[in-house]
Amino acid sequence: MDLSVDVGGFVVKNPVIAASGVLGYGEEYARVGNIDWFGAVTVKGTTLRPRHGNCPPRIWETPSGLLNSIGLQNPGVDEVITHYLPQLAQFDVPIIVNISGETYEEFQEIAKKLADCPHVTALEVNVSCPNVESGGMAFGTDPGSCYRATKAVRRSWPGPLIVKLTPNVTNISEMAKAAVDAGATCVSLINTLLGMAIDIQNKRPALGNIKGGLSGPAVKPVAVRCVWEVFQSVSVPVIGMGGVFSWEDALEFIMAGASAVALGTAVLVDPYAPKKIVDGIQSYCESNGIDSMSSIVGIAQV
Amino acid sequence: MDLSVDVGGFVVKNPVIAASGVLGYGEEYARVGNIDWFGAVTVKGTTLRPRHGNCPPRIWETPSGLLNSIGLQNPGVDEVITHYLPQLAQFDVPIIVNISGETYEEFQEIAKKLADCPHVTALEVNVSCPNVESGGMAFGTDPGSCYRATKAVRRSWPGPLIVKLTPNVTNISEMAKAAVDAGATCVSLINTLLGMAIDIQNKRPALGNIKGGLSGPAVKPVAVRCVWEVFQSVSVPVIGMGGVFSWEDALEFIMAGASAVALGTAVLVDPYAPKKIVDGIQSYCESNGIDSMSSIVGIAQV
Amino acid sequence: MSQLDILDVPAKVISVDRREGDAFRAILYAPEIASRAKPMQFINVRVQESLDPLLRRPFSLSDVNPHVGTIEITWMVVGRGTKMMTQWKPNQTVHVLGPLGNGVGPDFLENKRKLILLAGGTGFAPIQLLGVRAREKGVDTILIYGAKSRHLLMNTDRLKEVGCKICTCTEDGSYGSKGLVTDMAELQLELIAEEKIDPENLVALGCGPTPMLAAIENLFADTNIPLYISLESKMACGYGLCQGCAVRAVDPQRGYYRVCTDGPVFLAKDVELESE
Amino acid sequence: MSQLDILDVPAKVISVDRREGDAFRAILYAPEIASRAKPMQFINVRVQESLDPLLRRPFSLSDVNPHVGTIEITWMVVGRGTKMMTQWKPNQTVHVLGPLGNGVGPDFLENKRKLILLAGGTGFAPIQLLGVRAREKGVDTILIYGAKSRHLLMNTDRLKEVGCKICTCTEDGSYGSKGLVTDMAELQLELIAEEKIDPENLVALGCGPTPMLAAIENLFADTNIPLYISLESKMACGYGLCQGCAVRAVDPQRGYYRVCTDGPVFLAKDVELESE
Ligand SMILES: Cc1cc2nc3c(=O)[nH]c(=O)nc-3n(C[C@H](O)[C@H](O)[C@H](O)COP(=O)(O)OP(=O)(O)OC[C@H]3O[C@@H](n4cnc5c(N)ncnc54)[C@H](O)[C@@H]3O)c2cc1C
Ligand SMILES: Cc1cc2nc3c(=O)[nH]c(=O)nc-3n(C[C@H](O)[C@H](O)[C@H](O)COP(=O)(O)OP(=O)(O)OC[C@H]3O[C@@H](n4cnc5c(N)ncnc54)[C@H](O)[C@@H]3O)c2cc1C
Ligand SMILES: Cc1cc2nc3c(=O)[nH]c(=O)nc-3n(C[C@H](O)[C@H](O)[C@H](O)COP(=O)(O)O)c2cc1C
Ligand SMILES: Cc1cc2nc3c(=O)[nH]c(=O)nc-3n(C[C@H](O)[C@H](O)[C@H](O)COP(=O)(O)O)c2cc1C
Ligand code: FES
Ligand code: FES
C-alpha cells in the first residue's frame, strides 16, 4: 500500500520521520538499523559555528519521559555541509536540516549556506530549543519574533520550509499562524516541554544545565492537543511529534491532524521503532480499507 | 520529629496536602484512609451555582499520566457551606476551599460567603482550570486578569489566600507576581497541563469534552521547573504539586522551593499515599539530621 | 459514616489460569475483602509496580470464598493491563482495593421467585457470583448469555452445577444458538409470561456492553419486571473521589451518578445509556 | 562504514541468581551478541515491557560464551531498574541491544607482560572478562579490588581459577585488607617496580566510581605505565545518537566524548573526570 504523503512541498514515502537530535548524521544509526525505514530524516540542530554543548549530566529519566540538555552540540553548518550531509545522502531518504540561530541574521546566513547544498530537501527552523541561552526558544514564544525568524530563512531558502514550534507558550496557534504568514510550508511540533528534576541525593538540579527539555510518551497528550489546535488554525501540513512510540500513537497524531509524525525519544529506546511503526500503520490501513494517508489526516476533528 | 511548616498565614502539621478535586468532601476517602494523614485538605473546585460537570468519558489514561475533564462538578457554594464543610470539619485538619468564578464579581461573592463560614482555613483561587468554558484558565494566562481575580477575592476574604497557577503559559513567574501583588499569601502550582487524546478505535477525541487536564507523574518535570521559577520570583510560600507519588518526589519539590506538596492523582491510585509520603519524609529527615522542614525548602537553588 | 470498610491489601496470587477461549481467571488471597464482599461488587487492581500503566484496573468479583479467604476475578485480554495480568505468577503480591461498588445486598432477592440474568461477553464475570448466591437461597435462576463468538464466552459450569438454567448464544453461531442475547431473552420472557408469576416476584439483572443493555432495557420496558443493570465506565479511582466514572441520570436534577459508588448496579430506568 | 554490527535481540533469560552480598547475575541467551562481543563492551537492556522505566539500562558483559551463545551480566541493586531485573524469570525474553562501546581489542594486550586491573564496587563486572582473556593469552594479571564493605564486593572466584593474582580490600575492613584501592595499588606498584619491567610492557585498566578513578590516575601519573579507565554516565541510547553521555575531553578543541561509543574505555589522560 502507498503510505506516501505530502508534507508541504515534498513528499515522503511513509509518514514516519526521524526527529531532530536523535539520529546524529546517520553513521551510528546505520550500525543498528536501516535509515531508509524512515520517510525522511532530520539532522541535529545546526548552528553557524560549532557548539560543544552543555555541561553534563545531560540526561535524566522521568516517569515515561526523558529530560535532556544536550545544548545543540554540532560541528557547525560548514562542517555539516562538507562532511556530514554527503555521507547521509548515501541513503536514499529526504534530508531535513534543523537550524538554529542566535539572531535573525544568523538564521538567514545558515539558510543561505544550505541553499547551495544539493543534499538538502527541506529546512526546519528551530525557534523552540529550550537548551540554549541566546535565541533558542525565545524566537518561538512571541509571534513577532517567530515571524521574523521564519522570514529571515525564507529570504535565502526557496525550498520547503518547516517551522518547529514550542509548546511552552500560552497559545501555540498564534505562533503557527505567524510562521505560515512568513512563508512556512509546514509546521512541526512539539519541541520539548521545559522541565527539570532535582537529584535529591545531591540536593541539586539533576542536569548540569539546570533546566532541560522533556520528551517521550509523558508529553504525548500535550503534543496531540497542540497538533489538534494548530491543525485548526493553519492550512499547511503539520508534522506531529512528542512521545510517538507505537503505530497507535502515530495514528493518534494523524487522526488529530498530523500529515506525518516524527520519532525522537523512541529511536533512542528502540532502534527498530520506525520499522515497527511503519509496518503497523500499513497493516492498520490495509485491514481498515484506508487507501491513502490523507484520508485519515485530521479525521477526528469534530 | 516536627514536620510542620508555614504555608502563608497558616501552619500545616506536615507538608502533605490533598489537592483540589481528588478528595470529594472526605466522606468516601474516610472509608479507606484517614483524612488526618494530610497536613491540610483542599476541597473540589467550588462555584457559585451547582455544576453537573462535563459529558463522559471524563477519564483517559496516558503514559504515566491521567487526562481528566470533570468540569468542576460540585453542588455550589451554598450547599458546600451548609452540608459538606461541617461534615469535613469533623476531621481535625485545616480546610482549604478551592474556588472558581466565571467573573471577578463571582469570585468576590463566593469568597464572601465562605468568609462567614467558620470551617474554612484558607481559600485557593483557581485561575487555572482547563475544563470549563468561561473563566477557568483564562484568568490565569494573563497577569492583569490574575491580579484582578485575586484582588476580587482579597476584598471579601481576609484570611490566608492561595492562588493556584496554570503551567499553560509562556511565563508562570509573571502570574505568580501578579497574584502576590494582589494579596496572595501563598501560590500553589501546577494545575493540570492542557492535553488531549484520540481514541483511535472510534476515530474521535477520547474525552467527551475533547480537551482535558493532564496530571500525574508524567507532568512532574514541568511542575518542578515551575516551582523552581516561581520560588525565585516571589517571596510567599509555594505549594508544589504535579505527579507527587512518593516521598522522593515530595523532596524533589521541596528542594526546588516548595514549602509543602499536594497530592492529586496519587490519592486516586493509592489511597495510602499520604501516609507513606509523610512517613518517608519523616525518616529521611531523621536519618539526615534535618530538624525543620524550612531548612530544606529550596535547598537545591543554586 | 461507615468508616474503613474498603481496604487496599497486598493480595497473594494463588493461581492464574487460562479458561475457555480468551478468558483468564485469577484466585487471590485477600481474606479482608472476601469476608466483606457482596455479589456484583468489584476490586481495583494495580496490575504491576510501575507508573505505566498508571491507573488500577477494575474487575468484578466472579467468586468469593470467605472461608478460605480467597476472591476470584475472570477477565478477557483487551489491552495492556489485562495482558500483563496473564503474566502474574503464583505467590507474587498484587495490590487490590476493595470491595468496591454498591453490589447487590440481601434484600435484592427478597420475595423473589425467579431471577433472570442477562450477560454479554465479560459481563458474565460478576453475574456468576450472583447466580450462585441466588441458587443458595433457592431462587429459580435463568442465565441468558451471549457473545460475538465462542472464544469470547466464559465458562458457565459453575452455574450449571448449582442448578441454574443456562441459555447460551453467539452472534456467529459458533456455540449455542445463533443470535443476540435479546433474541433469546425475548423467547424466555414469553415462556416466563406463561408461568404467570407476579412481576413483583421476578427480578432481572443485565451486565454487558452498552448496546446490549440498551436493547434489553427496551425489551423489559414492556414488562413490569424490575430490571437492574451493572455498568462499566473508565475509572481513575474506583472509590468515589474523582467523579470520572460519570453516567448521566435520567433525572436532570440529579446530573450524573458515579458508576463506582452509586453503582455499578443501577435500576435501568434511573440511568441514561449513552453510546460512548 | 561498518554496518549492522549492533543488534537488538530478544534474549532468553537462562538464569538469574544472587551472588555474594548484594550482587546478582543473569545469564542470557543471545548468540548474535556473544559472537561479536569484546571485553569491556556492554549491552543496553530493556528492563521490562512498559514505558516506565522508559530508558534501557547499560550493563557490562561480565562474561561471554560464544560457543553456547550466552552472555552474562552482574549487577548491584541501586534503584528501580536493577531491582526489577532481580525478578526476571528463566525463559522470559528481555530486549538486549549490543554489543556496545569500543571495548578492548586484541591489540590492547600486544607486547604486554603484565596487566594491572583496578576495580571498585560494580566496576569489577567488566574487568572479569578482560582478566579471563588476558590469562588465556598468558599475560600476568593482577586484580586490585575494593569496595565500601563486604556485601558490595562481587565474587572473584572466576579470576582466581584462571590464575589471576587477587588483592581485595574494603573500606570498613569487613573483608580483605582495610583500606582503599589506591592504598593497595600503591603497594603493588612498588612491588612491580622491583620487577623492573619496561613500562611499555605493562598496562593498567581501572573501572569504578569517579573518585577512585581520579585517585588512581594521580597514582599512575608518576609512572610511565599506560592507564586506561572505563567510564559510566547516564545514557539515553547507548549507541551514539543522543550525545547525552558526554564526558569532557582534556583537549578543549575536542569538546566532549560520548562514553557509549568513544568509550567506555579511554586513555586516562584524554578525559576530564568531573565529579558529577
Ligand atoms: C466495575 C467494572 C467491573 C469490571 N469487571 C470486569 C471483569 O470482571 N472482567 C473483565 O474482563 N473486565 C471487567 N471490566 C473491564 C476491565 O476493567 C477492562 O477491560 C480493563 O480495565 C482493560 O484494561 P487494559 O489495560 O487491558 O485495557 P486498555 O489498554 O486500557 O484499553 C483497552 C480497551 O479496554 C477499554 N477499557 C479500559 N479501561 C476500562 C475500564 N475501566 N472500564 C471499561 N473499559 C475499559 C478501553 O476503552 C479499550 O477499548 C470491568 C470494568 C468495570 C468498570
Ligand atoms: C557502560 C556502563 C556499564 C555499566 N555496567 C554495569 C555493571 O556491569 N554492573 C552494574 O551493577 N552496573 C553497571 N552500570 C551502572 C548501571 O547501568 C546502573 O546502576 C543502572 O542503570 C541503574 O539503574 P536503576 O534503575 O537501578 O537506578 P536508578 O533508579 O535509575 O538510579 C539509581 C542510581 O543509579 C544511578 N544511575 C542510573 N542510571 C545510570 C547509568 N546509566 N549509569 C550510571 N549510573 C546510573 C543514578 O544516578 C542513581 O544514583 C553500568 C553503567 C554504564 C554506563
Ligand atoms: C536528545 C535529544 C536531542 C534533541 N535535539 C534537538 C535539536 O537539536 N533540535 C530540535 O529542534 N529538536 C531537538 N530535540 C527535540 C526532538 O526533535 C523532538 O521535538 C522532541 O524530543 C519530542 O519528540 P519525542 O517525544 O519523540 O522525543 C531533541 C530531543 C532529544 C530527546
Ligand atoms: C480528577 C481531578 C480533578 C481535579 N479537580 C480540580 C479542581 O476542581 N480544582 C483545581 O484547582 N484543580 C483540580 N485538579 C487539579 C489537581 O488539584 C492538581 O493541580 C493536578 O492534578 C496536578 O497534581 P497531581 O499530578 O498530583 O494530580 C483536579 C485533578 C484531577 C486529576
Ligand atoms: S472512578 Fe473515581 S469517582 Fe468513580
Ligand atoms: S548514550 Fe546516547 S550518545 Fe551515548
PDB file of C-alpha atoms in Angstrom, chain B residues 21-24 26-34 44 52-66 70 73 87 90-91 199 202 204 215-217 245 265 267-272 276, chain C residues 1-9 44 46 51-57 80 95 97 99-101 234-248 252-256 258 261 274-276:
ATOM      1  CA  GLY B  21     -10.627  17.635  43.135  1.00  0.00           C
ATOM      2  CA  VAL B  22      -9.494  14.286  44.409  1.00  0.00           C
ATOM      3  CA  LEU B  23     -10.946  14.012  47.875  1.00  0.00           C
ATOM      4  CA  GLY B  24     -14.557  14.895  47.360  1.00  0.00           C
ATOM      5  CA  GLY B  26     -13.914  13.479  52.661  1.00  0.00           C
ATOM      6  CA  GLU B  27     -16.819  11.090  53.018  1.00  0.00           C
ATOM      7  CA  GLU B  28     -15.641   8.494  50.516  1.00  0.00           C
ATOM      8  CA  TYR B  29     -11.986   8.780  51.420  1.00  0.00           C
ATOM      9  CA  ALA B  30     -12.819   8.155  55.068  1.00  0.00           C
ATOM     10  CA  ARG B  31     -13.984   4.661  54.149  1.00  0.00           C
ATOM     11  CA  VAL B  32     -10.469   3.797  53.019  1.00  0.00           C
ATOM     12  CA  GLY B  33      -7.978   6.052  54.749  1.00  0.00           C
ATOM     13  CA  ASN B  34      -7.533   8.636  57.485  1.00  0.00           C
ATOM     14  CA  LYS B  44     -13.103  20.318  44.924  1.00  0.00           C
ATOM     15  CA  HIS B  52     -23.162  18.931  36.891  1.00  0.00           C
ATOM     16  CA  GLY B  53     -19.827  18.667  35.142  1.00  0.00           C
ATOM     17  CA  ASN B  54     -18.839  17.621  31.626  1.00  0.00           C
ATOM     18  CA  CYS B  55     -20.074  14.896  29.318  1.00  0.00           C
ATOM     19  CA  PRO B  56     -18.422  11.487  29.764  1.00  0.00           C
ATOM     20  CA  PRO B  57     -15.968   9.979  29.060  1.00  0.00           C
ATOM     21  CA  ARG B  58     -14.122  12.146  31.573  1.00  0.00           C
ATOM     22  CA  ILE B  59     -11.072   9.994  32.191  1.00  0.00           C
ATOM     23  CA  TRP B  60      -8.343   8.714  29.899  1.00  0.00           C
ATOM     24  CA  GLU B  61      -5.095   7.102  30.884  1.00  0.00           C
ATOM     25  CA  THR B  62      -1.871   8.237  29.223  1.00  0.00           C
ATOM     26  CA  PRO B  63       1.720   7.090  29.793  1.00  0.00           C
ATOM     27  CA  SER B  64       2.357   7.771  33.497  1.00  0.00           C
ATOM     28  CA  GLY B  65      -0.419  10.344  33.307  1.00  0.00           C
ATOM     29  CA  LEU B  66      -4.126  10.928  33.606  1.00  0.00           C
ATOM     30  CA  ILE B  70     -14.531  16.518  35.141  1.00  0.00           C
ATOM     31  CA  GLN B  73     -18.770  19.195  39.139  1.00  0.00           C
ATOM     32  CA  GLN B  87     -19.049  17.233  57.806  1.00  0.00           C
ATOM     33  CA  GLN B  90     -15.152  16.680  61.958  1.00  0.00           C
ATOM     34  CA  PHE B  91     -11.655  15.719  60.992  1.00  0.00           C
ATOM     35  CA  ASP B 199      -9.449   7.161  20.751  1.00  0.00           C
ATOM     36  CA  ASN B 202     -13.624   5.455  17.454  1.00  0.00           C
ATOM     37  CA  ARG B 204     -12.542  10.783  17.747  1.00  0.00           C
ATOM     38  CA  SER B 215      -1.857  15.210  35.765  1.00  0.00           C
ATOM     39  CA  GLY B 216       0.253  12.538  37.377  1.00  0.00           C
ATOM     40  CA  PRO B 217       3.944  11.565  37.245  1.00  0.00           C
ATOM     41  CA  PHE B 245       3.662   9.849  44.105  1.00  0.00           C
ATOM     42  CA  THR B 265      -3.606  11.734  41.129  1.00  0.00           C
ATOM     43  CA  VAL B 267      -4.601   9.625  46.042  1.00  0.00           C
ATOM     44  CA  LEU B 268      -6.717   8.183  43.254  1.00  0.00           C
ATOM     45  CA  VAL B 269      -4.254   5.419  42.530  1.00  0.00           C
ATOM     46  CA  ASP B 270      -3.014   4.744  46.049  1.00  0.00           C
ATOM     47  CA  PRO B 271      -5.261   5.721  48.982  1.00  0.00           C
ATOM     48  CA  TYR B 272      -2.406   5.238  51.426  1.00  0.00           C
ATOM     49  CA  LYS B 276       3.582   6.626  53.010  1.00  0.00           C
TER      50      LYS B 276
ATOM     51  CA  MET C   1     -20.414   7.476  58.096  1.00  0.00           C
ATOM     52  CA  SER C   2     -19.256   3.897  57.746  1.00  0.00           C
ATOM     53  CA  GLN C   3     -15.531   4.035  58.157  1.00  0.00           C
ATOM     54  CA  LEU C   4     -12.669   1.917  56.890  1.00  0.00           C
ATOM     55  CA  ASP C   5     -14.790  -0.703  55.170  1.00  0.00           C
ATOM     56  CA  ILE C   6     -12.701  -0.614  51.979  1.00  0.00           C
ATOM     57  CA  LEU C   7      -9.160  -1.914  52.105  1.00  0.00           C
ATOM     58  CA  ASP C   8      -6.082  -1.749  49.962  1.00  0.00           C
ATOM     59  CA  VAL C   9      -4.369  -5.055  50.562  1.00  0.00           C
ATOM     60  CA  ASN C  44      -9.479  -2.175  41.655  1.00  0.00           C
ATOM     61  CA  ARG C  46      -2.675  -2.424  40.474  1.00  0.00           C
ATOM     62  CA  LEU C  51       3.929   4.159  36.848  1.00  0.00           C
ATOM     63  CA  ASP C  52       2.839   2.841  33.472  1.00  0.00           C
ATOM     64  CA  PRO C  53       0.110   1.707  33.314  1.00  0.00           C
ATOM     65  CA  LEU C  54      -0.703   4.301  35.931  1.00  0.00           C
ATOM     66  CA  LEU C  55      -4.269   3.528  36.872  1.00  0.00           C
ATOM     67  CA  ARG C  56      -5.634   0.469  38.552  1.00  0.00           C
ATOM     68  CA  ARG C  57      -7.957  -1.777  36.585  1.00  0.00           C
ATOM     69  CA  ARG C  80      -2.102  -3.829  28.021  1.00  0.00           C
ATOM     70  CA  HIS C  95      -2.350  -4.514  45.315  1.00  0.00           C
ATOM     71  CA  LEU C  97      -8.530  -2.233  46.638  1.00  0.00           C
ATOM     72  CA  PRO C  99     -14.662  -4.392  47.941  1.00  0.00           C
ATOM     73  CA  LEU C 100     -15.966  -1.551  45.781  1.00  0.00           C
ATOM     74  CA  GLY C 101     -19.339  -0.525  44.460  1.00  0.00           C
ATOM     75  CA  LYS C 234     -13.486   4.410  32.709  1.00  0.00           C
ATOM     76  CA  MET C 235     -12.377   4.792  36.300  1.00  0.00           C
ATOM     77  CA  ALA C 236      -9.496   6.660  37.830  1.00  0.00           C
ATOM     78  CA  CYS C 237     -10.071   5.846  41.500  1.00  0.00           C
ATOM     79  CA  GLY C 238     -12.926   3.347  41.787  1.00  0.00           C
ATOM     80  CA  TYR C 239     -13.894   4.609  45.233  1.00  0.00           C
ATOM     81  CA  GLY C 240     -15.817   7.792  44.684  1.00  0.00           C
ATOM     82  CA  LEU C 241     -13.231  10.565  44.702  1.00  0.00           C
ATOM     83  CA  CYS C 242     -12.663  11.724  41.160  1.00  0.00           C
ATOM     84  CA  GLN C 243     -16.125  11.915  39.531  1.00  0.00           C
ATOM     85  CA  GLY C 244     -14.507  10.403  36.481  1.00  0.00           C
ATOM     86  CA  CYS C 245     -16.830   7.452  36.026  1.00  0.00           C
ATOM     87  CA  ALA C 246     -19.919   9.584  35.488  1.00  0.00           C
ATOM     88  CA  VAL C 247     -23.072   8.248  33.891  1.00  0.00           C
ATOM     89  CA  ARG C 248     -25.948  10.585  33.192  1.00  0.00           C
ATOM     90  CA  PRO C 252     -31.903  16.048  35.106  1.00  0.00           C
ATOM     91  CA  GLN C 253     -31.756  17.454  38.638  1.00  0.00           C
ATOM     92  CA  ARG C 254     -29.512  14.625  39.625  1.00  0.00           C
ATOM     93  CA  GLY C 255     -26.958  15.311  36.899  1.00  0.00           C
ATOM     94  CA  TYR C 256     -24.603  12.367  36.935  1.00  0.00           C
ATOM     95  CA  ARG C 258     -20.764   7.760  39.765  1.00  0.00           C
ATOM     96  CA  THR C 261     -20.005   4.173  44.253  1.00  0.00           C
ATOM     97  CA  GLU C 274     -25.046   6.903  26.272  1.00  0.00           C
ATOM     98  CA  SER C 275     -23.300   5.261  23.400  1.00  0.00           C
ATOM     99  CA  GLU C 276     -19.711   6.066  24.343  1.00  0.00           C
TER     100      GLU C 276
END
